[in-house]
Amino acid sequence: MPDAAKRAADWKDWAYRTALGAVVLWGMNWLGSKIDTLSGLPAKVNQLVVDQGKLTVAVDDIKKAQTGFATGADVQTLTGRVDTLTGRVDGMEATVNSLVKPVPKR
């Protein structure tokens, strides 16, 4: 019986070592993929810096091109003035209609 116990222990040891080896290989593969991903980050960061610089220049160009055009605040002010004038015209319409003699329809 001691021989059977040794074979059982050897089999368990082999299974344990095989599983442990598989886990270690999987972990090394995972770590390698992370290192590969991280090694590409500096190039991506540099590209983001370049893209951000281009975007800043484009925004500055757009601001220069829009010089002289109304801003959002100007449009709001103008809309308010038009609304005020429309109200005044609506208010004077009745007065004007009462002063002007209607033209007879032919």
PDB file of C-alpha atoms in Angstrom:
ATOM      1  CA  MET A   1       0.000   0.000   0.000  1.00  0.00           C
ATOM      2  CA  PRO A   2       2.747   2.486   0.531  1.00  0.00           C
ATOM      3  CA  ASP A   3       3.440   2.387  -3.204  1.00  0.00           C
ATOM      4  CA  ALA A   4      -0.215   3.328  -4.003  1.00  0.00           C
ATOM      5  CA  ALA A   5      -0.095   6.222  -1.543  1.00  0.00           C
ATOM      6  CA  LYS A   6       3.104   7.493  -3.180  1.00  0.00           C
ATOM      7  CA  ARG A   7       1.521   7.305  -6.641  1.00  0.00           C
ATOM      8  CA  ALA A   8      -1.553   9.206  -5.413  1.00  0.00           C
ATOM      9  CA  ALA A   9       0.652  11.870  -3.862  1.00  0.00           C
ATOM     10  CA  ASP A  10       2.713  12.073  -7.073  1.00  0.00           C
ATOM     11  CA  TRP A  11      -0.462  12.488  -9.136  1.00  0.00           C
ATOM     12  CA  LYS A  12      -1.778  15.239  -6.846  1.00  0.00           C
ATOM     13  CA  ASP A  13       1.616  16.937  -6.940  1.00  0.00           C
ATOM     14  CA  TRP A  14       1.659  16.731 -10.748  1.00  0.00           C
ATOM     15  CA  ALA A  15      -1.880  18.183 -10.986  1.00  0.00           C
ATOM     16  CA  TYR A  16      -0.974  20.971  -8.565  1.00  0.00           C
ATOM     17  CA  ARG A  17       2.210  21.864 -10.469  1.00  0.00           C
ATOM     18  CA  THR A  18       0.414  21.752 -13.826  1.00  0.00           C
ATOM     19  CA  ALA A  19      -2.354  24.057 -12.591  1.00  0.00           C
ATOM     20  CA  LEU A  20       0.146  26.390 -10.975  1.00  0.00           C
ATOM     21  CA  GLY A  21       2.209  26.488 -14.180  1.00  0.00           C
ATOM     22  CA  ALA A  22      -0.881  27.285 -16.254  1.00  0.00           C
ATOM     23  CA  VAL A  23      -1.810  30.123 -13.900  1.00  0.00           C
ATOM     24  CA  VAL A  24       1.731  31.514 -14.017  1.00  0.00           C
ATOM     25  CA  LEU A  25       1.802  31.365 -17.835  1.00  0.00           C
ATOM     26  CA  TRP A  26      -1.613  33.006 -18.058  1.00  0.00           C
ATOM     27  CA  GLY A  27      -0.467  35.750 -15.668  1.00  0.00           C
ATOM     28  CA  MET A  28       2.709  36.356 -17.647  1.00  0.00           C
ATOM     29  CA  ASN A  29       0.702  36.581 -20.879  1.00  0.00           C
ATOM     30  CA  TRP A  30      -1.725  39.028 -19.264  1.00  0.00           C
ATOM     31  CA  LEU A  31       1.125  41.121 -17.892  1.00  0.00           C
ATOM     32  CA  GLY A  32       2.803  41.124 -21.298  1.00  0.00           C
ATOM     33  CA  SER A  33      -0.342  42.435 -22.962  1.00  0.00           C
ATOM     34  CA  LYS A  34      -0.610  45.191 -20.350  1.00  0.00           C
ATOM     35  CA  ILE A  35       3.015  46.168 -20.866  1.00  0.00           C
ATOM     36  CA  ASP A  36       2.429  46.234 -24.628  1.00  0.00           C
ATOM     37  CA  THR A  37      -0.579  48.495 -24.104  1.00  0.00           C
ATOM     38  CA  LEU A  38       1.327  50.777 -21.758  1.00  0.00           C
ATOM     39  CA  SER A  39       4.307  51.003 -24.095  1.00  0.00           C
ATOM     40  CA  GLY A  40       2.036  52.568 -26.732  1.00  0.00           C
ATOM     41  CA  LEU A  41       0.753  55.281 -24.382  1.00  0.00           C
ATOM     42  CA  PRO A  42       3.569  57.818 -24.888  1.00  0.00           C
ATOM     43  CA  ALA A  43       2.926  57.897 -28.635  1.00  0.00           C
ATOM     44  CA  LYS A  44      -0.807  58.317 -28.017  1.00  0.00           C
ATOM     45  CA  VAL A  45      -0.195  61.126 -25.539  1.00  0.00           C
ATOM     46  CA  ASN A  46       2.096  62.881 -28.018  1.00  0.00           C
ATOM     47  CA  GLN A  47      -0.580  62.549 -30.710  1.00  0.00           C
ATOM     48  CA  LEU A  48      -3.165  64.025 -28.324  1.00  0.00           C
ATOM     49  CA  VAL A  49      -0.880  66.985 -27.670  1.00  0.00           C
ATOM     50  CA  VAL A  50      -0.449  67.559 -31.410  1.00  0.00           C
ATOM     51  CA  ASP A  51      -4.202  67.238 -32.011  1.00  0.00           C
ATOM     52  CA  GLN A  52      -4.949  69.625 -29.149  1.00  0.00           C
ATOM     53  CA  GLY A  53      -2.512  72.138 -30.626  1.00  0.00           C
ATOM     54  CA  LYS A  54      -4.201  71.883 -34.024  1.00  0.00           C
ATOM     55  CA  LEU A  55      -7.586  72.321 -32.383  1.00  0.00           C
ATOM     56  CA  THR A  56      -6.422  75.427 -30.531  1.00  0.00           C
ATOM     57  CA  VAL A  57      -5.146  76.947 -33.781  1.00  0.00           C
ATOM     58  CA  ALA A  58      -8.425  76.093 -35.534  1.00  0.00           C
ATOM     59  CA  VAL A  59     -10.483  77.693 -32.752  1.00  0.00           C
ATOM     60  CA  ASP A  60      -8.331  80.823 -32.892  1.00  0.00           C
ATOM     61  CA  ASP A  61      -8.801  80.977 -36.678  1.00  0.00           C
ATOM     62  CA  ILE A  62     -12.565  80.653 -36.274  1.00  0.00           C
ATOM     63  CA  LYS A  63     -12.602  83.429 -33.677  1.00  0.00           C
ATOM     64  CA  LYS A  64     -10.637  85.691 -36.036  1.00  0.00           C
ATOM     65  CA  ALA A  65     -13.029  84.881 -38.891  1.00  0.00           C
ATOM     66  CA  GLN A  66     -16.047  85.697 -36.723  1.00  0.00           C
ATOM     67  CA  THR A  67     -14.837  89.172 -35.801  1.00  0.00           C
ATOM     68  CA  GLY A  68     -17.614  91.658 -36.465  1.00  0.00           C
ATOM     69  CA  PHE A  69     -20.429  89.126 -36.246  1.00  0.00           C
ATOM     70  CA  ALA A  70     -23.009  89.216 -33.495  1.00  0.00           C
ATOM     71  CA  THR A  71     -22.445  87.182 -30.383  1.00  0.00           C
ATOM     72  CA  GLY A  72     -25.128  85.236 -28.553  1.00  0.00           C
ATOM     73  CA  ALA A  73     -25.654  88.140 -26.137  1.00  0.00           C
ATOM     74  CA  ASP A  74     -26.042  90.556 -29.055  1.00  0.00           C
ATOM     75  CA  VAL A  75     -28.671  88.318 -30.618  1.00  0.00           C
ATOM     76  CA  GLN A  76     -30.591  88.129 -27.328  1.00  0.00           C
ATOM     77  CA  THR A  77     -30.529  91.921 -27.021  1.00  0.00           C
ATOM     78  CA  LEU A  78     -31.681  92.336 -30.614  1.00  0.00           C
ATOM     79  CA  THR A  79     -34.480  89.811 -30.113  1.00  0.00           C
ATOM     80  CA  GLY A  80     -35.639  91.730 -27.049  1.00  0.00           C
ATOM     81  CA  ARG A  81     -35.654  95.003 -28.989  1.00  0.00           C
ATOM     82  CA  VAL A  82     -37.641  93.454 -31.852  1.00  0.00           C
ATOM     83  CA  ASP A  83     -40.165  92.085 -29.351  1.00  0.00           C
ATOM     84  CA  THR A  84     -40.479  95.551 -27.786  1.00  0.00           C
ATOM     85  CA  LEU A  85     -41.016  97.184 -31.171  1.00  0.00           C
ATOM     86  CA  THR A  86     -43.569  94.564 -32.149  1.00  0.00           C
ATOM     87  CA  GLY A  87     -45.486  95.308 -28.959  1.00  0.00           C
ATOM     88  CA  ARG A  88     -45.418  99.030 -29.697  1.00  0.00           C
ATOM     89  CA  VAL A  89     -46.631  98.499 -33.252  1.00  0.00           C
ATOM     90  CA  ASP A  90     -49.414  96.252 -32.031  1.00  0.00           C
ATOM     91  CA  GLY A  91     -50.373  98.931 -29.513  1.00  0.00           C
ATOM     92  CA  MET A  92     -50.414 101.716 -32.116  1.00  0.00           C
ATOM     93  CA  GLU A  93     -52.326  99.692 -34.688  1.00  0.00           C
ATOM     94  CA  ALA A  94     -55.649 100.363 -33.019  1.00  0.00           C
ATOM     95  CA  THR A  95     -54.888 104.092 -32.807  1.00  0.00           C
ATOM     96  CA  VAL A  96     -53.847 104.294 -36.443  1.00  0.00           C
ATOM     97  CA  ASN A  97     -56.893 102.341 -37.550  1.00  0.00           C
ATOM     98  CA  SER A  98     -59.161 104.715 -35.618  1.00  0.00           C
ATOM     99  CA  LEU A  99     -57.565 107.787 -37.235  1.00  0.00           C
ATOM    100  CA  VAL A 100     -57.579 106.525 -40.793  1.00  0.00           C
ATOM    101  CA  LYS A 101     -60.840 106.352 -42.624  1.00  0.00           C
ATOM    102  CA  PRO A 102     -61.285 102.911 -44.112  1.00  0.00           C
ATOM    103  CA  VAL A 103     -61.177 102.766 -47.891  1.00  0.00           C
ATOM    104  CA  PRO A 104     -64.331 101.430 -49.358  1.00  0.00           C
ATOM    105  CA  LYS A 105     -63.987  98.173 -51.214  1.00  0.00           C
ATOM    106  CA  ARG A 106     -64.855  98.222 -54.841  1.00  0.00           C
TER     107      ARG A 106
END
